PDB file of C-alpha atoms in Angstrom:
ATOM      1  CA  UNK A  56      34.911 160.136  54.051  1.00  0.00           C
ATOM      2  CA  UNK A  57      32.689 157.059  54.881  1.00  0.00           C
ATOM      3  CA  UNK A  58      35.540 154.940  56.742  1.00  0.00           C
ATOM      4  CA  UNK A  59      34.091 154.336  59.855  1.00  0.00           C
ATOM      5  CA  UNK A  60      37.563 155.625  61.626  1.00  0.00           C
ATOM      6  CA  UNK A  61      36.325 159.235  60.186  1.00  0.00           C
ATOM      7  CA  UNK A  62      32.450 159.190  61.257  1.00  0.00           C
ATOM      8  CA  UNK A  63      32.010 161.290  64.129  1.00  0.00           C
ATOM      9  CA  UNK A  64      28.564 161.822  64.147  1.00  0.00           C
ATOM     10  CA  UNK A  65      25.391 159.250  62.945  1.00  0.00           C
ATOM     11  CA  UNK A  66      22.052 160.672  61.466  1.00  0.00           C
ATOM     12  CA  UNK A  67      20.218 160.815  63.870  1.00  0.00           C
ATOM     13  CA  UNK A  68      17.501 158.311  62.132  1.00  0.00           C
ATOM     14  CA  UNK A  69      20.263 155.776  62.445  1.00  0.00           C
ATOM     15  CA  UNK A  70      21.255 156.641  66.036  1.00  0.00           C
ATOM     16  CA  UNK A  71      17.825 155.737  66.977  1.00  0.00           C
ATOM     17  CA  UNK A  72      17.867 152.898  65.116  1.00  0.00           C
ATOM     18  CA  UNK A  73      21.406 151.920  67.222  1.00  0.00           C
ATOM     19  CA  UNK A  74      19.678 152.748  70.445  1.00  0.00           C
ATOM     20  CA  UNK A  75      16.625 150.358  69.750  1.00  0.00           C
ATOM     21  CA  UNK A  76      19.119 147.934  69.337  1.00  0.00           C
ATOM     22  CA  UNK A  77      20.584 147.896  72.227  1.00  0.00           C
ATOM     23  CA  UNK A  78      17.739 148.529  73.980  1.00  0.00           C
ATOM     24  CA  UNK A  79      16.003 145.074  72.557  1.00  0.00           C
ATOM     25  CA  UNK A  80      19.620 143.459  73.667  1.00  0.00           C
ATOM     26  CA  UNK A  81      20.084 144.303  76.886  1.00  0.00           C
ATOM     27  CA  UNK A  82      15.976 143.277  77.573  1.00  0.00           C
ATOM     28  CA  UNK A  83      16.793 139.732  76.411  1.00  0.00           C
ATOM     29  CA  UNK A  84      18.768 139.383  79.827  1.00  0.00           C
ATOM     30  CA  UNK A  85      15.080 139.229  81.342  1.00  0.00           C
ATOM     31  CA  UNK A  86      14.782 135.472  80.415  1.00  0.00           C
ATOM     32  CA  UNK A  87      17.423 135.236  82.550  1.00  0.00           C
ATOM     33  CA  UNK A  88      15.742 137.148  85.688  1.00  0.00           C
ATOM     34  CA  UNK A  89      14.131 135.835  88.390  1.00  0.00           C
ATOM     35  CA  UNK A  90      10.315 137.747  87.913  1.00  0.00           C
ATOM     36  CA  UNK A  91       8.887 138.537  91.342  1.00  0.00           C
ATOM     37  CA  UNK A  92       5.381 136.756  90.556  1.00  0.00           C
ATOM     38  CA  UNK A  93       6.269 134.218  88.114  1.00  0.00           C
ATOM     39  CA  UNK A  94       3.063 133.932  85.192  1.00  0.00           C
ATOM     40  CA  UNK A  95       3.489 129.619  84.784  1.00  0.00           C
ATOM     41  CA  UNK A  96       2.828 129.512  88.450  1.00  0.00           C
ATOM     42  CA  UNK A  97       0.776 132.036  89.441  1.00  0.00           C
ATOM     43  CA  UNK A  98      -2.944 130.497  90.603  1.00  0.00           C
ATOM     44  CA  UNK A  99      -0.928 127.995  92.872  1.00  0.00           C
ATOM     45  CA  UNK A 100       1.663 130.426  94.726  1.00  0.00           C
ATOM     46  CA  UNK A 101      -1.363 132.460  95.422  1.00  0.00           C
ATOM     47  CA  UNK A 102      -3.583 130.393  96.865  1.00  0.00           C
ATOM     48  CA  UNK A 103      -0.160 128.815  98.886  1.00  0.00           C
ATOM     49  CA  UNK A 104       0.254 129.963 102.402  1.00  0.00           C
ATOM     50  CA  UNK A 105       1.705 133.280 103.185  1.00  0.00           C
ATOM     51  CA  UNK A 106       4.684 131.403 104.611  1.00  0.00           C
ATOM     52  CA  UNK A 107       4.752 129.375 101.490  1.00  0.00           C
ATOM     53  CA  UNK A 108       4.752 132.135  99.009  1.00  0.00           C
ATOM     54  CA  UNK A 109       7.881 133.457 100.902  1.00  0.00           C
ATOM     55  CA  UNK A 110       9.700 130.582 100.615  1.00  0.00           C
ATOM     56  CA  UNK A 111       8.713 129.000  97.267  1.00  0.00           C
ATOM     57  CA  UNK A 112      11.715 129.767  94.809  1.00  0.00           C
ATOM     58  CA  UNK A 113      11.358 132.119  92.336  1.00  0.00           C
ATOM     59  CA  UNK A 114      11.938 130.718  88.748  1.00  0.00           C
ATOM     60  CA  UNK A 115      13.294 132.435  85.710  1.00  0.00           C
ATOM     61  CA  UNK A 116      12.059 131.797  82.832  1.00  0.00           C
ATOM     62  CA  UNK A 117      15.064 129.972  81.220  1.00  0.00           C
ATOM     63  CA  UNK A 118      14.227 127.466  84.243  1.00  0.00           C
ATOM     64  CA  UNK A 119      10.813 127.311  83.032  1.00  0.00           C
ATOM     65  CA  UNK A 120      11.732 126.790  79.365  1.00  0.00           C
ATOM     66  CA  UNK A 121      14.068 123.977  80.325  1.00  0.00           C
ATOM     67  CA  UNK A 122      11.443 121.901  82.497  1.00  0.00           C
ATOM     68  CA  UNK A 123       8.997 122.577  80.030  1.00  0.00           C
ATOM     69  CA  UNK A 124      10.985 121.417  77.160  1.00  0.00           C
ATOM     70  CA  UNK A 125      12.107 118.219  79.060  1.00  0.00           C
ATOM     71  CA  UNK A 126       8.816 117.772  79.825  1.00  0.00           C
ATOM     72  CA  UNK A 127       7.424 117.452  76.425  1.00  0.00           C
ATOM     73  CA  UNK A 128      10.330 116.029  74.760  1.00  0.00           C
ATOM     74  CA  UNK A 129      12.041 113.809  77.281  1.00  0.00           C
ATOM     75  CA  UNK A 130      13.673 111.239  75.147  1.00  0.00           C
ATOM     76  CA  UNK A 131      15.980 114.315  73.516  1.00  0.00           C
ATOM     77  CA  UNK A 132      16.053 116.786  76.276  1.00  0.00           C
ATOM     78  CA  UNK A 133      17.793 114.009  78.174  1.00  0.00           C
ATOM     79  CA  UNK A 134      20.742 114.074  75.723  1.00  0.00           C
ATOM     80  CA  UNK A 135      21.168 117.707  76.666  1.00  0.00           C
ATOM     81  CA  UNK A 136      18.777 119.094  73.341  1.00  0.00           C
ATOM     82  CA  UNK A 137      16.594 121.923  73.693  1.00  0.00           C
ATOM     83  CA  UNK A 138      17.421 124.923  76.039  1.00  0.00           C
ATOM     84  CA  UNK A 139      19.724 123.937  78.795  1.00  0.00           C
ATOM     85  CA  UNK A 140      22.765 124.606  80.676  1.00  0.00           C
ATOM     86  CA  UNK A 141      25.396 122.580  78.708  1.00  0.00           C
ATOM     87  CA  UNK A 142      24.134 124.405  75.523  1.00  0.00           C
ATOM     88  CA  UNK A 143      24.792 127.974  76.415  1.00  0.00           C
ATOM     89  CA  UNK A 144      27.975 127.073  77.574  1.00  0.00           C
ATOM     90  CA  UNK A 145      29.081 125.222  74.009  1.00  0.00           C
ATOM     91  CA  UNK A 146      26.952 128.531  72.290  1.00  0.00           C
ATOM     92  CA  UNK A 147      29.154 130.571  74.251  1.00  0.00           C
ATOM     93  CA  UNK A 148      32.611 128.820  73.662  1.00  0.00           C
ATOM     94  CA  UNK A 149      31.784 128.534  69.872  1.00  0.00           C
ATOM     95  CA  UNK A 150      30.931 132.357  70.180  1.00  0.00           C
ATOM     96  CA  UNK A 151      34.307 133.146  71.815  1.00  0.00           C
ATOM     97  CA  UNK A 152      36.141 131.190  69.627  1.00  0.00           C
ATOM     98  CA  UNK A 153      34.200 132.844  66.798  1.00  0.00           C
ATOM     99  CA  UNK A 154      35.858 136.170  68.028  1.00  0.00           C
ATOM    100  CA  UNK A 155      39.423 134.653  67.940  1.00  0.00           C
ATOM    101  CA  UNK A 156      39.381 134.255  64.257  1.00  0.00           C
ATOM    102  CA  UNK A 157      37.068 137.306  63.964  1.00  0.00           C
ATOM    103  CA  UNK A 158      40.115 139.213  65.363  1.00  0.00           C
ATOM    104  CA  UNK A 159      42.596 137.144  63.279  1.00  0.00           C
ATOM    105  CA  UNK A 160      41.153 137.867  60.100  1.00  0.00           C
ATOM    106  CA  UNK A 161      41.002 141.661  60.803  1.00  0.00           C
ATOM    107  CA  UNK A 162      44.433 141.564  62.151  1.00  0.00           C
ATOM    108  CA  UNK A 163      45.760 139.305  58.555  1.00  0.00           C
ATOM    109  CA  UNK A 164      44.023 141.746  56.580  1.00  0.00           C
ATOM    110  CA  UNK A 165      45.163 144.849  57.949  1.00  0.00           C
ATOM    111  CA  UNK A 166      48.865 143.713  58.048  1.00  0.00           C
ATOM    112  CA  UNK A 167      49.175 141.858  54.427  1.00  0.00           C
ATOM    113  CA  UNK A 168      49.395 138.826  55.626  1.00  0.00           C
ATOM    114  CA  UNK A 169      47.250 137.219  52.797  1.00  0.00           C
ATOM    115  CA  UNK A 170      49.136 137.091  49.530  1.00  0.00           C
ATOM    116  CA  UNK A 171      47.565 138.859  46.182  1.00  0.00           C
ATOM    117  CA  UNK A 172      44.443 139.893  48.679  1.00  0.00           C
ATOM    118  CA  UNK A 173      42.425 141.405  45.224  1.00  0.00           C
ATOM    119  CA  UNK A 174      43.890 138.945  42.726  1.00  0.00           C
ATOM    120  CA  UNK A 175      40.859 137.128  41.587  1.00  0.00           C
ATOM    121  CA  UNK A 176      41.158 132.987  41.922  1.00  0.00           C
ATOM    122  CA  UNK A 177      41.623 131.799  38.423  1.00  0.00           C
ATOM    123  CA  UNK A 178      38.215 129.904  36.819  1.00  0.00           C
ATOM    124  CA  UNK A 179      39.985 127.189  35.256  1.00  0.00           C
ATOM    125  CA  UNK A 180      42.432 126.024  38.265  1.00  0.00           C
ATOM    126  CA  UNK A 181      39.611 126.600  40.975  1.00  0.00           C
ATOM    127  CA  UNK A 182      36.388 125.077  38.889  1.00  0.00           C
ATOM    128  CA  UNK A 183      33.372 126.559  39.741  1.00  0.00           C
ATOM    129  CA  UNK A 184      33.440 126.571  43.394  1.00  0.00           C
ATOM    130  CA  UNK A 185      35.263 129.942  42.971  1.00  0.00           C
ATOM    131  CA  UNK A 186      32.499 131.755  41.173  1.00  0.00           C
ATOM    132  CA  UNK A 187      30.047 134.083  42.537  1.00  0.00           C
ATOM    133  CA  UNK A 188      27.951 134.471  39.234  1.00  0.00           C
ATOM    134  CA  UNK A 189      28.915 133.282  35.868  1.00  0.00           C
ATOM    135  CA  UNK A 190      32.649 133.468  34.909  1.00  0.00           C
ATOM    136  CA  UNK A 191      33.027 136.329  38.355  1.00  0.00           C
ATOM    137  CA  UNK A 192      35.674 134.854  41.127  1.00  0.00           C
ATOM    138  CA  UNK A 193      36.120 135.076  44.121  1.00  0.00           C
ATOM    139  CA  UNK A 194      39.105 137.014  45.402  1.00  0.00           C
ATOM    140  CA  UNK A 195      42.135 135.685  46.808  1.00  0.00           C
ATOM    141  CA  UNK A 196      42.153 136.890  49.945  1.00  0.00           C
ATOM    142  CA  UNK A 197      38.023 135.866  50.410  1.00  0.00           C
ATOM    143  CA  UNK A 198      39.291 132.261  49.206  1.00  0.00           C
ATOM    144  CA  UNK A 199      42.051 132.550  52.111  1.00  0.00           C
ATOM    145  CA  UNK A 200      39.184 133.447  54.805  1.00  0.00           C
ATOM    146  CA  UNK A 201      36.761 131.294  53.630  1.00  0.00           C
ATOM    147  CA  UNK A 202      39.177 128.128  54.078  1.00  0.00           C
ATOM    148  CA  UNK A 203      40.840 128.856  57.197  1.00  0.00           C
ATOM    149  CA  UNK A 204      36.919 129.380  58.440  1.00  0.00           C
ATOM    150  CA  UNK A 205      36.004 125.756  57.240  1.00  0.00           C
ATOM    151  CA  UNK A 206      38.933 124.412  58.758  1.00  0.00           C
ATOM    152  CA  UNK A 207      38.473 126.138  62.192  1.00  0.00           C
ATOM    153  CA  UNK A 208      34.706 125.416  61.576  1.00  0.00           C
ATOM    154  CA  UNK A 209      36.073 121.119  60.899  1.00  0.00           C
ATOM    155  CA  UNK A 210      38.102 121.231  64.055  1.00  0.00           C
ATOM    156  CA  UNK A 211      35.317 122.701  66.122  1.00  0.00           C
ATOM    157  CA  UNK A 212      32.652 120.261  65.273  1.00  0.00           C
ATOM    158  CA  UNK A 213      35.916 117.617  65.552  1.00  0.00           C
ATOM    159  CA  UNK A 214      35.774 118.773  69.375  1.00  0.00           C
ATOM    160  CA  UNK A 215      32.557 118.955  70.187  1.00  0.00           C
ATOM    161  CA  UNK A 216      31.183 115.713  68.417  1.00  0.00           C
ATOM    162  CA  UNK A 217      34.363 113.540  68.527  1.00  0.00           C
ATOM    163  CA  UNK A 218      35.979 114.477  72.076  1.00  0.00           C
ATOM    164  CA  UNK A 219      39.178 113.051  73.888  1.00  0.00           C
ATOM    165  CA  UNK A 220      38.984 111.419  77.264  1.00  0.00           C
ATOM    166  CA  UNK A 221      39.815 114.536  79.096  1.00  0.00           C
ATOM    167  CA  UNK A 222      37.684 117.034  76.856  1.00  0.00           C
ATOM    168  CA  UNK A 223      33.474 117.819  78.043  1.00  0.00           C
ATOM    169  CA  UNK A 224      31.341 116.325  75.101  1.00  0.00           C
ATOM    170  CA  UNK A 225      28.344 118.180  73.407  1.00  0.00           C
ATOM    171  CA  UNK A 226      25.879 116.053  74.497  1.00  0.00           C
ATOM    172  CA  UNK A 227      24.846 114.641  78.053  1.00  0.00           C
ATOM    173  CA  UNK A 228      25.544 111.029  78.549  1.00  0.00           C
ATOM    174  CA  UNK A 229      22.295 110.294  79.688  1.00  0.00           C
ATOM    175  CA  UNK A 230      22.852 106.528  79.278  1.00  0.00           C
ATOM    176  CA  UNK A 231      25.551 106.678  82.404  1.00  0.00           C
ATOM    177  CA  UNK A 232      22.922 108.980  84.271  1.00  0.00           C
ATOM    178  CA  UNK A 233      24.910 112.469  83.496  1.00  0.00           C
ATOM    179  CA  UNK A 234      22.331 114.855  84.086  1.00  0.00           C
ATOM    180  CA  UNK A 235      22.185 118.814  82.765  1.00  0.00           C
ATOM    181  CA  UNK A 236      24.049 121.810  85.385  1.00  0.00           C
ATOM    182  CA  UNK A 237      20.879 123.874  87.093  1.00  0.00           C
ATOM    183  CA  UNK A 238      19.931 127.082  85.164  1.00  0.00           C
ATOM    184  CA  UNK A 239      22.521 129.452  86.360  1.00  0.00           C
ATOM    185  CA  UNK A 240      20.587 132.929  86.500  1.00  0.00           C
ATOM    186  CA  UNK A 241      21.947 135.984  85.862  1.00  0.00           C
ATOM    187  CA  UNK A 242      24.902 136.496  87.509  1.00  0.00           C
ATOM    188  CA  UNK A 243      27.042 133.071  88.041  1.00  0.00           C
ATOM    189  CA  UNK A 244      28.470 133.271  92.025  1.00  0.00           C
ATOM    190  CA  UNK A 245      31.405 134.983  91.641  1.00  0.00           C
ATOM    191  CA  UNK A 246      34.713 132.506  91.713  1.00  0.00           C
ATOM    192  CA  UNK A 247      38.117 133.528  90.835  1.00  0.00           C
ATOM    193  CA  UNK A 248      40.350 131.504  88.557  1.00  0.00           C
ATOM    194  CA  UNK A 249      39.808 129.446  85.376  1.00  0.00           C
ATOM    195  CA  UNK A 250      35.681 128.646  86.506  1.00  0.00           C
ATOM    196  CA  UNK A 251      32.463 126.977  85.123  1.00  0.00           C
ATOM    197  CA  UNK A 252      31.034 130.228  86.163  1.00  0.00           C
ATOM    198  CA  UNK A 253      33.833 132.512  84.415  1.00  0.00           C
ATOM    199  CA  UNK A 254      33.113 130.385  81.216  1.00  0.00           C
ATOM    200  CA  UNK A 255      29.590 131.014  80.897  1.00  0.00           C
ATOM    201  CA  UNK A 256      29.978 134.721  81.802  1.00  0.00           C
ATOM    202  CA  UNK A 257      32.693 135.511  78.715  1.00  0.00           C
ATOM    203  CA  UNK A 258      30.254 133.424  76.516  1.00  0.00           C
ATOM    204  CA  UNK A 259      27.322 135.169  77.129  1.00  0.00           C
ATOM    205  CA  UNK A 260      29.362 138.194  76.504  1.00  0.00           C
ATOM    206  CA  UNK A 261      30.834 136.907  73.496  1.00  0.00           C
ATOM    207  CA  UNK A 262      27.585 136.157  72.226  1.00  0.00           C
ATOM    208  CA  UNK A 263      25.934 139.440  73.306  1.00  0.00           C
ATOM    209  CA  UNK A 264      29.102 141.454  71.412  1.00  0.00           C
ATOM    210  CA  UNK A 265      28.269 139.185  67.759  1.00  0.00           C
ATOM    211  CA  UNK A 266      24.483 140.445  68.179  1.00  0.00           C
ATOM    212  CA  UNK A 267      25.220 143.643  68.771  1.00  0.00           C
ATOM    213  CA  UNK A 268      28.044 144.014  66.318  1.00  0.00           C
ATOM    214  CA  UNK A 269      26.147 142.492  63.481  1.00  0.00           C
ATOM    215  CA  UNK A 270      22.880 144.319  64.540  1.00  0.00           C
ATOM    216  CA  UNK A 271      24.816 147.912  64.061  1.00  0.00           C
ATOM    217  CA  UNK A 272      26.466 146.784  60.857  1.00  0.00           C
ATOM    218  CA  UNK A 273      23.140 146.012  59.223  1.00  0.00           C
ATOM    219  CA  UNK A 274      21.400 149.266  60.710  1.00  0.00           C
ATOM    220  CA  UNK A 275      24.363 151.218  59.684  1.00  0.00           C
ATOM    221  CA  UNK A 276      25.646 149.889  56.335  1.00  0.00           C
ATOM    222  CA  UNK A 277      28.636 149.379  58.292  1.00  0.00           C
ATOM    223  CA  UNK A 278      31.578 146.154  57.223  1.00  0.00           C
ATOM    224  CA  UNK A 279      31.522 143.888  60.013  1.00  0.00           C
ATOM    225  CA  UNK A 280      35.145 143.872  60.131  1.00  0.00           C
ATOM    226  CA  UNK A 281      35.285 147.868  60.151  1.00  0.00           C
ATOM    227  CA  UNK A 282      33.021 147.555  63.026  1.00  0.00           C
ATOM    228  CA  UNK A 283      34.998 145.502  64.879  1.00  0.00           C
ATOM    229  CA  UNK A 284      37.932 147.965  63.957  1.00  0.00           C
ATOM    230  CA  UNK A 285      35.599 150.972  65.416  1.00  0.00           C
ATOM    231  CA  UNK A 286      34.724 149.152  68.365  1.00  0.00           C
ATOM    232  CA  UNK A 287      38.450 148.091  69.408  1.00  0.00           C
ATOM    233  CA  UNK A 288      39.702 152.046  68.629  1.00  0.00           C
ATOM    234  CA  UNK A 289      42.093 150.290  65.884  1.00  0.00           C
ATOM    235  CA  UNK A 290      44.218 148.531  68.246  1.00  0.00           C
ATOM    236  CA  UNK A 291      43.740 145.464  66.033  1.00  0.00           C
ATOM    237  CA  UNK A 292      44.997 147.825  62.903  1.00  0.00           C
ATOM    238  CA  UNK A 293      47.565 149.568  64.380  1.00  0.00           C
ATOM    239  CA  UNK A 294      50.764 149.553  62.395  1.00  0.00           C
ATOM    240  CA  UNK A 295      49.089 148.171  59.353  1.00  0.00           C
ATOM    241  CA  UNK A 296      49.102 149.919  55.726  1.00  0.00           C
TER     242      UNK A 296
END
């Protein structure tokens, strides 16, 4: 069978394939790293003191790509634009939030929940909108996905463009002299509790598990939504027909 539940074994072609996947993946984390002998700033740490060299701060490159950045465009990175702090954190909590209804739509599907999921939408009460090629609909449950999506989608930009007193906005308020959070590294200093530090590690998580998920389905012909199925051991599935 070709459900993913019954593939024990991958050609070996396509396990390599995997492997250089992940391999690529986890090497992105280097833009996070601190190198020991950092390239931008090479000629001057070596002709600093000994003393100096010691003590000068080693910069990742993230750092570098945010002063850099600023430094060309300052009238946008100012606003928080361009690679900074405040936009991996709303990349992460869109990415994490992307997982919730990832997980909901697996979970609907698997237990019924949408009504008539194969029933195609009907041409002349859904207009063309509904049509994938000619007179060919969409199904019902694909209709049902695709709306809740736009509506989670609405309600996401909602927060992040239109916030409440209470809630962090998308951009910085650079005209009341909010400035962007330092570069945070690798590894956030550990805090327990609900932290800034805590939110940035789930999102870069988050975001690490929709490249990696998506990369495999593409390499291995694989439904997103059977790979997130695979990944979770069916616990999202369980009981469903």
């Amino acid at each position: 069978s070709d459900h993913p539940k019954t593939r024990n074994l991958l050609p070996s072609h396509t396990t390599m394939k995997v492997a250089a996947v992940l391999a690529c993946t986890l090497a992105s984390a280097s833009a996070f790293t601190a190198p020991s002998a950092f390239a931008g700033r090479a000629l001057a740490t070596r002709s600093a003191p000994k003393a100096a060299r010691v003590a000068a701060p080693q910069m990742s490159v993230f750092t570098d790509a945010q002063e850099e950045f600023a430094a060309n465009y300052p009238q946008i990175a100012k606003y928080g634009w361009g690679p900074s702090t405040k936009a991996e954190r709303w990349n992460g909590r869109h990415a994490m939030f992307g997982w919730v209804v990832i997980i909901g739509t697996l979970y609907a599907q698997a237990h019924h929940l949408i009504p008539n999921p194969t029933q195609p939408l009907n041409l002349k009460e859904w207009g063309t909108l509904a049509t994938i090629s000619g007179k060919d609909t969409i199904s019902n449950e694909r209709a049902v996905i695709l709306i809740a999506h736009v509506h989670a989608l609405f309600v996401s930009l909602c927060s992040a463009w239109l916030p409440l007193n209470y809630m962090d906005s998308l951009l910085l308020d650079a005209d009341s002299g909010e400035v962007d959070e330092p570069a945070i590294g690798v590894f956030p200093k550990f805090q327990t509790g609900i932290t800034m530090g805590a939110e940035i590690l789930n999102g870069r998580m988050a975001m690490m598990g929709l490249i990696t998920a998506s990369g495999y389905s593409i390499i291995t012909g694989t439904p997103f939504l059977s790979t997130v199925d695979l990944w979770t051991g069916g616990l999202i599935t369980a009981g469903g027909n």
